[in-house]
Each structure stands twice: as structure tokens, then as C-alpha cells.
Amino acid sequence: MSAVVTYWAEHAWLPHADGHAVARDVLIAVGPGGRIAKVAPESGPCPAGAVRLAGLALPGQANAHSHAFHRALRGTVQVGSGTFWTWRDTMYRVASALDPDSYLALATAVYAEMALAGISAVGEFHYLHHAPGGVRYDDPNAMGGALIEAAQRAGIRITLLDTCYLSSGFGAEPTDHQLRFSDGDADAWADRAARLTDAEHARIGAAVHSVRAVPAEQLGAVAHFAAMRKAPLHVHLSEQTAENDACLAAHGVTPTRLLADHGVLGPRTSAVHATHLTDEDVRLLSDSSTAVCMCPTTERDLADGIGPAKRLAAAGCPITLGSDSHAVIDPFEEARALELDERLRTRTRGHWTANALLRAGTEDGHASLGWPEAGRLEAGALADFCVIALDSVRTAGPPPELGAETAVFAAGAADVRHLVVGGRHVVKDGVHQLVPDVAGQLAAAIGALR
Ligand SMILES: [Zn+2]
């Protein structure tokens, strides 16, 4: 990913004494190792030899929660009504059709779609480990390896959050579909996950699928694995009230309390969704500096409810964003949803600033994925950034100094013109430079699963 090149952005959203501000005529020099050597605002016209980028440069977006194969469900799960649980049955049918080759093709196309949406790093919450029936592949990490390879082909960074998934509910064995997810116990999971290795574009993290899927007495083993490696640890938390009810029935405590009691919460941990929380749950998450990943386009698609993102942020939890089920892949839509959902709930405006929402999708998202050196346009950071048009039919009109507001409240994935990852120009003028015909590859990869 290393490149020595200088970019010149018409405008850029830069760290500033008061948080962030939009600057104009910004030189971004990339040095060896794909890191930013210098950021120079107000630098005058684009110099000869620099790559001119029209629009507003933002740090690359971090998609902190993804299940790549769910992209194959787009459209098909919008027919009729159903519940989270009937949606899950459809999702399991898609999962059953995948093998390492077909997952490589699908995930490459999905990650290329992410690149076109301005996403430079993905947190892949990966639990589709084994062949149908739970049969081990010759390489027991063949599926995870396919995801790492897919991110490489699509030119983005990945944190593979290898997920421990052992049971179908409290005290219940995995169902037939879930046999592909299970390693049997947490120690066997850890033995397999330990064989995964970092690459220049890839880091390894861990995940507890949920308190439904990992028995309480095995939660500590997963937390220990992550702690020994100082790796990110993610967990689905209280997305549905049924999970809370079942956890209370089985253990007499909420899922958040159960995770806290078994050492799962902490500053390297991200709780995903956190939709249905008690006051004590909010306190446990904030006291432990646990990050919370909101996935609002998925949460509304699955009728989960509106999570207490603002309350959690006010209590001190970093907030991050993910496209999760990929009902849509649009980091700007995820960002504005936090504010707009809160407006609908409270009938008041102004809970989040555009700057705070951009920070959730960039700096805090990257930190939650174990890339603390990305997500800021400043010297020393990884040279990962996207550029959105300020002259499209959606974004034309506002003055450039309102670029953050324009990005969050008006722009969409279709306004992304450029993506640079580690200094490499991955998306140029809206065209992916590594994956030709992303739409065609999505159609082919998804069609092959029918
Ligand atoms: Zn998820």
C-alpha cells in the first residue's frame, strides 16, 4: 500500500483547535509506508505534479460492523413482513450456499462497493467458519482467509473479528445451520483463531457473537484471547428485547451485566447495537469505556428500535457506525440517522453536530477496529481518505465551510469521487481502480448463490 505521492484537495475537513473545520487548498503529502507526511492548508493552487482532488476530503470512513454475506439478502428480505427472526432464517439459507471461493467473489464485490462509498476500513464480524454440517475445511480458516483476501483485492483495510459462536440460545445446542459457525467450545475457537495472522492491510480481532451464542462460563476465554493480543473485541448486545428476556430468565441479569461480570467490557470492546438498555447497562458500558457501534440502517430495517446513542455518548462511550446487514452501504446515511432518529423520538433537533457524527464514522470507528493511526487527516496518520463532490445535485449550493453539514445531512455514497488508502488511489473519479464493474461482480456473485 505504500506510495510517495502528493494530493491537493480543494477542501478538506481537518483537525482544528475547536474540533474540526473545513480548510481550502490543502496539500496532503504521502510519505513512505503510506502515511501522511504533511498536511498544508491554504497552500494556493494545485502545484504541478500533485494529484488534484475536487470536492471535500474527509478521513476514510470506518465501517465498524459488517457481515459481508448479508449483502446477498438485499431486496429479497424486503418482500412481505416478517420479524428479525424470520429475516434470520433467510440469512441462514444464504449462508448455507457459500464456500471459500464463492465467499471470496462475493466479499470482494461487497468491499469494492464499500470503497466506492468512501469506506477505507471494515470490521468484519465473521462467524461463517466451517463447511456445511460443521465439517472443517483443510485450512480451518479458509473462510476468514477469503475475507482477508477480498479486502486486499478491493483495496481496503480489514479487521477480521473472528467470532466465537457456540450455541443457539441459553443452554441450547447449535441448530443445523449454526453448525457452520461453531468450533465446539471457546478453547477450540481460540486455537483456530490464533492461527490467523495480521497483514499490511489486515488485523485480527475477536468477537463474542452474543450472550445467546456463547455460554457464560466461556465468555472469559474469548475476552482473555483478545486481552493477550491487545486486540479489538466486539459483541452483539441487546438488539432485541427477546435476548434480554432470555438472559434474565437464564442468569437473572441483563446481557450487559453478564458481559461485565465475565470481563468482556472495556476500552478495546465494542458493543454492537445496544438498543434495549437499562440505566445500569448504560453505566456499565460508560464506566468501562466500552465503545458502542450503532447500525441505524439495519436497526430500522429489522425493526429493532432506536438505541440510546446520545445517552451513551453523553455518558462517555465512543460511538461508531456500521452497515451491518448492508440493507444499504452508505456511511453518510448511517451518520445522519443517529441525529434524525433522535429527532423523531424526542421531537427536538440538535442532538449531534455534523462534526461529532463524522468523528464517529472516522476516528472513533478506526480506533474501535484497532487502527488508531487512521481516521484523521494529519501528519503521521495513515493516508486513508475519501473525497466527496460538492457540485453534485445533492451537494451543490451550501458554502464549502459547511462541508461537514453537507456531507452528513445531504451527501450519499454516490457523491464519493475518490478513495485513497495508504496513499494508493483506489477509487478515482468514482471508478474503482482495482475491481472493474463492481455492480456486475455483485450481480454475478449473488446470482451464483440462488
Ligand atoms: Zn451484526
PDB file of N, CA, C and O in Angstrom, residues 317-360:
ATOM      1  N   CYS A 317     -19.220   6.957  26.268  1.00  0.00           N
ATOM      2  CA  CYS A 317     -18.889   5.863  25.353  1.00  0.00           C
ATOM      3  C   CYS A 317     -18.550   6.423  23.971  1.00  0.00           C
ATOM      4  O   CYS A 317     -19.350   7.176  23.408  1.00  0.00           O
ATOM      5  N   PRO A 318     -17.403   6.056  23.385  1.00  0.00           N
ATOM      6  CA  PRO A 318     -17.207   6.380  21.972  1.00  0.00           C
ATOM      7  C   PRO A 318     -18.300   5.699  21.144  1.00  0.00           C
ATOM      8  O   PRO A 318     -18.662   4.553  21.413  1.00  0.00           O
ATOM      9  N   ILE A 319     -18.815   6.421  20.150  1.00  0.00           N
ATOM     10  CA  ILE A 319     -19.845   5.869  19.280  1.00  0.00           C
ATOM     11  C   ILE A 319     -19.247   5.642  17.901  1.00  0.00           C
ATOM     12  O   ILE A 319     -18.525   6.505  17.374  1.00  0.00           O
ATOM     13  N   THR A 320     -19.540   4.493  17.312  1.00  0.00           N
ATOM     14  CA  THR A 320     -19.057   4.162  15.976  1.00  0.00           C
ATOM     15  C   THR A 320     -20.248   3.735  15.128  1.00  0.00           C
ATOM     16  O   THR A 320     -21.364   3.602  15.634  1.00  0.00           O
ATOM     17  N   LEU A 321     -20.008   3.522  13.837  1.00  0.00           N
ATOM     18  CA  LEU A 321     -21.093   3.248  12.898  1.00  0.00           C
ATOM     19  C   LEU A 321     -20.775   2.030  12.047  1.00  0.00           C
ATOM     20  O   LEU A 321     -19.621   1.830  11.653  1.00  0.00           O
ATOM     21  N   GLY A 322     -21.823   1.253  11.725  1.00  0.00           N
ATOM     22  CA  GLY A 322     -21.621   0.099  10.854  1.00  0.00           C
ATOM     23  C   GLY A 322     -22.813  -0.130   9.959  1.00  0.00           C
ATOM     24  O   GLY A 322     -23.946   0.205  10.322  1.00  0.00           O
ATOM     25  N   SER A 323     -22.558  -0.718   8.776  1.00  0.00           N
ATOM     26  CA  SER A 323     -23.684  -1.002   7.874  1.00  0.00           C
ATOM     27  C   SER A 323     -24.202  -2.422   8.049  1.00  0.00           C
ATOM     28  O   SER A 323     -25.187  -2.799   7.398  1.00  0.00           O
ATOM     29  N   ASP A 324     -23.562  -3.226   8.889  1.00  0.00           N
ATOM     30  CA  ASP A 324     -24.089  -4.482   9.421  1.00  0.00           C
ATOM     31  C   ASP A 324     -24.673  -5.386   8.338  1.00  0.00           C
ATOM     32  O   ASP A 324     -23.942  -6.092   7.669  1.00  0.00           O
ATOM     33  N   SER A 325     -25.966  -5.354   8.107  1.00  0.00           N
ATOM     34  CA  SER A 325     -26.617  -6.275   7.160  1.00  0.00           C
ATOM     35  C   SER A 325     -26.563  -5.758   5.732  1.00  0.00           C
ATOM     36  O   SER A 325     -26.997  -6.444   4.814  1.00  0.00           O
ATOM     37  N   HIS A 326     -26.048  -4.542   5.539  1.00  0.00           N
ATOM     38  CA  HIS A 326     -25.893  -3.972   4.198  1.00  0.00           C
ATOM     39  C   HIS A 326     -27.214  -3.817   3.450  1.00  0.00           C
ATOM     40  O   HIS A 326     -27.260  -3.990   2.224  1.00  0.00           O
ATOM     41  N   ALA A 327     -28.273  -3.523   4.194  1.00  0.00           N
ATOM     42  CA  ALA A 327     -29.530  -3.145   3.535  1.00  0.00           C
ATOM     43  C   ALA A 327     -29.231  -1.983   2.596  1.00  0.00           C
ATOM     44  O   ALA A 327     -29.760  -1.908   1.485  1.00  0.00           O
ATOM     45  N   VAL A 328     -28.356  -1.081   3.054  1.00  0.00           N
ATOM     46  CA  VAL A 328     -27.684  -0.121   2.180  1.00  0.00           C
ATOM     47  C   VAL A 328     -26.238  -0.036   2.677  1.00  0.00           C
ATOM     48  O   VAL A 328     -25.957  -0.390   3.831  1.00  0.00           O
ATOM     49  N   ILE A 329     -25.332   0.403   1.826  1.00  0.00           N
ATOM     50  CA  ILE A 329     -23.952   0.683   2.251  1.00  0.00           C
ATOM     51  C   ILE A 329     -23.698   2.153   1.973  1.00  0.00           C
ATOM     52  O   ILE A 329     -23.443   2.546   0.836  1.00  0.00           O
ATOM     53  N   ASP A 330     -23.862   2.963   2.992  1.00  0.00           N
ATOM     54  CA  ASP A 330     -23.756   4.417   2.841  1.00  0.00           C
ATOM     55  C   ASP A 330     -23.413   5.035   4.196  1.00  0.00           C
ATOM     56  O   ASP A 330     -24.289   5.223   5.043  1.00  0.00           O
ATOM     57  N   PRO A 331     -22.121   5.308   4.425  1.00  0.00           N
ATOM     58  CA  PRO A 331     -21.730   5.793   5.755  1.00  0.00           C
ATOM     59  C   PRO A 331     -22.351   7.145   6.110  1.00  0.00           C
ATOM     60  O   PRO A 331     -22.508   7.442   7.303  1.00  0.00           O
ATOM     61  N   PHE A 332     -22.719   7.927   5.115  1.00  0.00           N
ATOM     62  CA  PHE A 332     -23.328   9.234   5.414  1.00  0.00           C
ATOM     63  C   PHE A 332     -24.766   9.053   5.886  1.00  0.00           C
ATOM     64  O   PHE A 332     -25.247   9.772   6.760  1.00  0.00           O
ATOM     65  N   GLU A 333     -25.429   8.058   5.326  1.00  0.00           N
ATOM     66  CA  GLU A 333     -26.787   7.729   5.793  1.00  0.00           C
ATOM     67  C   GLU A 333     -26.751   7.201   7.234  1.00  0.00           C
ATOM     68  O   GLU A 333     -27.615   7.556   8.053  1.00  0.00           O
ATOM     69  N   GLU A 334     -25.761   6.373   7.556  1.00  0.00           N
ATOM     70  CA  GLU A 334     -25.648   5.891   8.947  1.00  0.00           C
ATOM     71  C   GLU A 334     -25.449   7.071   9.892  1.00  0.00           C
ATOM     72  O   GLU A 334     -26.060   7.142  10.965  1.00  0.00           O
ATOM     73  N   ALA A 335     -24.583   8.008   9.481  1.00  0.00           N
ATOM     74  CA  ALA A 335     -24.251   9.127  10.370  1.00  0.00           C
ATOM     75  C   ALA A 335     -25.479   9.995  10.635  1.00  0.00           C
ATOM     76  O   ALA A 335     -25.810  10.315  11.778  1.00  0.00           O
ATOM     77  N   ARG A 336     -26.163  10.410   9.558  1.00  0.00           N
ATOM     78  CA  ARG A 336     -27.298  11.316   9.793  1.00  0.00           C
ATOM     79  C   ARG A 336     -28.438  10.609  10.518  1.00  0.00           C
ATOM     80  O   ARG A 336     -29.234  11.251  11.204  1.00  0.00           O
ATOM     81  N   ALA A 337     -28.512   9.281  10.383  1.00  0.00           N
ATOM     82  CA  ALA A 337     -29.594   8.557  11.044  1.00  0.00           C
ATOM     83  C   ALA A 337     -29.536   8.719  12.563  1.00  0.00           C
ATOM     84  O   ALA A 337     -30.574   8.746  13.228  1.00  0.00           O
ATOM     85  N   LEU A 338     -28.330   8.831  13.114  1.00  0.00           N
ATOM     86  CA  LEU A 338     -28.249   8.998  14.576  1.00  0.00           C
ATOM     87  C   LEU A 338     -28.989  10.254  15.004  1.00  0.00           C
ATOM     88  O   LEU A 338     -29.746  10.253  15.982  1.00  0.00           O
ATOM     89  N   GLU A 339     -28.755  11.355  14.292  1.00  0.00           N
ATOM     90  CA  GLU A 339     -29.423  12.605  14.641  1.00  0.00           C
ATOM     91  C   GLU A 339     -30.909  12.564  14.281  1.00  0.00           C
ATOM     92  O   GLU A 339     -31.772  12.957  15.084  1.00  0.00           O
ATOM     93  N   LEU A 340     -31.213  12.053  13.105  1.00  0.00           N
ATOM     94  CA  LEU A 340     -32.602  12.133  12.641  1.00  0.00           C
ATOM     95  C   LEU A 340     -33.509  11.186  13.430  1.00  0.00           C
ATOM     96  O   LEU A 340     -34.662  11.532  13.723  1.00  0.00           O
ATOM     97  N   ASP A 341     -32.994  10.014  13.799  1.00  0.00           N
ATOM     98  CA  ASP A 341     -33.796   9.107  14.638  1.00  0.00           C
ATOM     99  C   ASP A 341     -34.075   9.754  15.995  1.00  0.00           C
ATOM    100  O   ASP A 341     -35.182   9.649  16.533  1.00  0.00           O
ATOM    101  N   GLU A 342     -33.053  10.430  16.528  1.00  0.00           N
ATOM    102  CA  GLU A 342     -33.217  11.081  17.838  1.00  0.00           C
ATOM    103  C   GLU A 342     -34.246  12.221  17.745  1.00  0.00           C
ATOM    104  O   GLU A 342     -35.021  12.453  18.676  1.00  0.00           O
ATOM    105  N   ARG A 343     -34.265  12.904  16.601  1.00  0.00           N
ATOM    106  CA  ARG A 343     -35.268  13.965  16.417  1.00  0.00           C
ATOM    107  C   ARG A 343     -36.682  13.382  16.430  1.00  0.00           C
ATOM    108  O   ARG A 343     -37.594  13.957  17.036  1.00  0.00           O
ATOM    109  N   LEU A 344     -36.852  12.252  15.754  1.00  0.00           N
ATOM    110  CA  LEU A 344     -38.193  11.648  15.718  1.00  0.00           C
ATOM    111  C   LEU A 344     -38.621  11.194  17.109  1.00  0.00           C
ATOM    112  O   LEU A 344     -39.781  11.317  17.478  1.00  0.00           O
ATOM    113  N   ARG A 345     -37.660  10.666  17.857  1.00  0.00           N
ATOM    114  CA  ARG A 345     -38.013  10.154  19.184  1.00  0.00           C
ATOM    115  C   ARG A 345     -38.344  11.302  20.138  1.00  0.00           C
ATOM    116  O   ARG A 345     -39.257  11.190  20.953  1.00  0.00           O
ATOM    117  N   THR A 346     -37.576  12.396  20.047  1.00  0.00           N
ATOM    118  CA  THR A 346     -37.698  13.458  21.053  1.00  0.00           C
ATOM    119  C   THR A 346     -38.509  14.653  20.566  1.00  0.00           C
ATOM    120  O   THR A 346     -38.886  15.502  21.372  1.00  0.00           O
ATOM    121  N   ARG A 347     -38.711  14.739  19.252  1.00  0.00           N
ATOM    122  CA  ARG A 347     -39.356  15.907  18.626  1.00  0.00           C
ATOM    123  C   ARG A 347     -38.598  17.199  18.942  1.00  0.00           C
ATOM    124  O   ARG A 347     -39.193  18.255  19.065  1.00  0.00           O
ATOM    125  N   THR A 348     -37.275  17.056  19.109  1.00  0.00           N
ATOM    126  CA  THR A 348     -36.394  18.234  19.176  1.00  0.00           C
ATOM    127  C   THR A 348     -35.202  17.971  18.268  1.00  0.00           C
ATOM    128  O   THR A 348     -34.909  16.812  17.938  1.00  0.00           O
ATOM    129  N   ARG A 349     -34.500  19.052  17.869  1.00  0.00           N
ATOM    130  CA  ARG A 349     -33.380  18.952  16.939  1.00  0.00           C
ATOM    131  C   ARG A 349     -32.070  19.258  17.659  1.00  0.00           C
ATOM    132  O   ARG A 349     -32.077  19.821  18.740  1.00  0.00           O
ATOM    133  N   GLY A 350     -30.961  18.863  17.024  1.00  0.00           N
ATOM    134  CA  GLY A 350     -29.670  19.319  17.503  1.00  0.00           C
ATOM    135  C   GLY A 350     -29.039  18.464  18.592  1.00  0.00           C
ATOM    136  O   GLY A 350     -28.433  18.970  19.529  1.00  0.00           O
ATOM    137  N   HIS A 351     -29.144  17.148  18.465  1.00  0.00           N
ATOM    138  CA  HIS A 351     -28.514  16.248  19.441  1.00  0.00           C
ATOM    139  C   HIS A 351     -27.047  15.992  19.099  1.00  0.00           C
ATOM    140  O   HIS A 351     -26.219  15.805  19.978  1.00  0.00           O
ATOM    141  N   TRP A 352     -26.765  15.946  17.800  1.00  0.00           N
ATOM    142  CA  TRP A 352     -25.412  15.662  17.323  1.00  0.00           C
ATOM    143  C   TRP A 352     -25.000  16.758  16.352  1.00  0.00           C
ATOM    144  O   TRP A 352     -25.789  17.134  15.491  1.00  0.00           O
ATOM    145  N   THR A 353     -23.760  17.212  16.437  1.00  0.00           N
ATOM    146  CA  THR A 353     -23.232  18.081  15.391  1.00  0.00           C
ATOM    147  C   THR A 353     -22.727  17.209  14.239  1.00  0.00           C
ATOM    148  O   THR A 353     -22.414  16.025  14.420  1.00  0.00           O
ATOM    149  N   ALA A 354     -22.635  17.835  13.068  1.00  0.00           N
ATOM    150  CA  ALA A 354     -22.070  17.110  11.924  1.00  0.00           C
ATOM    151  C   ALA A 354     -20.644  16.665  12.232  1.00  0.00           C
ATOM    152  O   ALA A 354     -20.228  15.553  11.879  1.00  0.00           O
ATOM    153  N   ASN A 355     -19.883  17.525  12.907  1.00  0.00           N
ATOM    154  CA  ASN A 355     -18.509  17.152  13.253  1.00  0.00           C
ATOM    155  C   ASN A 355     -18.468  15.912  14.143  1.00  0.00           C
ATOM    156  O   ASN A 355     -17.637  15.019  13.957  1.00  0.00           O
ATOM    157  N   ALA A 356     -19.364  15.844  15.120  1.00  0.00           N
ATOM    158  CA  ALA A 356     -19.374  14.679  16.017  1.00  0.00           C
ATOM    159  C   ALA A 356     -19.750  13.412  15.256  1.00  0.00           C
ATOM    160  O   ALA A 356     -19.185  12.332  15.504  1.00  0.00           O
ATOM    161  N   LEU A 357     -20.672  13.532  14.320  1.00  0.00           N
ATOM    162  CA  LEU A 357     -21.081  12.347  13.554  1.00  0.00           C
ATOM    163  C   LEU A 357     -19.958  11.897  12.617  1.00  0.00           C
ATOM    164  O   LEU A 357     -19.730  10.696  12.446  1.00  0.00           O
ATOM    165  N   LEU A 358     -19.251  12.857  12.017  1.00  0.00           N
ATOM    166  CA  LEU A 358     -18.113  12.471  11.168  1.00  0.00           C
ATOM    167  C   LEU A 358     -17.012  11.818  11.996  1.00  0.00           C
ATOM    168  O   LEU A 358     -16.349  10.883  11.549  1.00  0.00           O
ATOM    169  N   ARG A 359     -16.838  12.311  13.204  1.00  0.00           N
ATOM    170  CA  ARG A 359     -15.820  11.695  14.060  1.00  0.00           C
ATOM    171  C   ARG A 359     -16.179  10.243  14.401  1.00  0.00           C
ATOM    172  O   ARG A 359     -15.323   9.360  14.429  1.00  0.00           O
ATOM    173  N   ALA A 360     -17.467   9.993  14.641  1.00  0.00           N
ATOM    174  CA  ALA A 360     -17.901   8.612  14.915  1.00  0.00           C
ATOM    175  C   ALA A 360     -17.543   7.705  13.750  1.00  0.00           C
ATOM    176  O   ALA A 360     -17.066   6.577  13.934  1.00  0.00           O
TER     177      ALA A 360
END
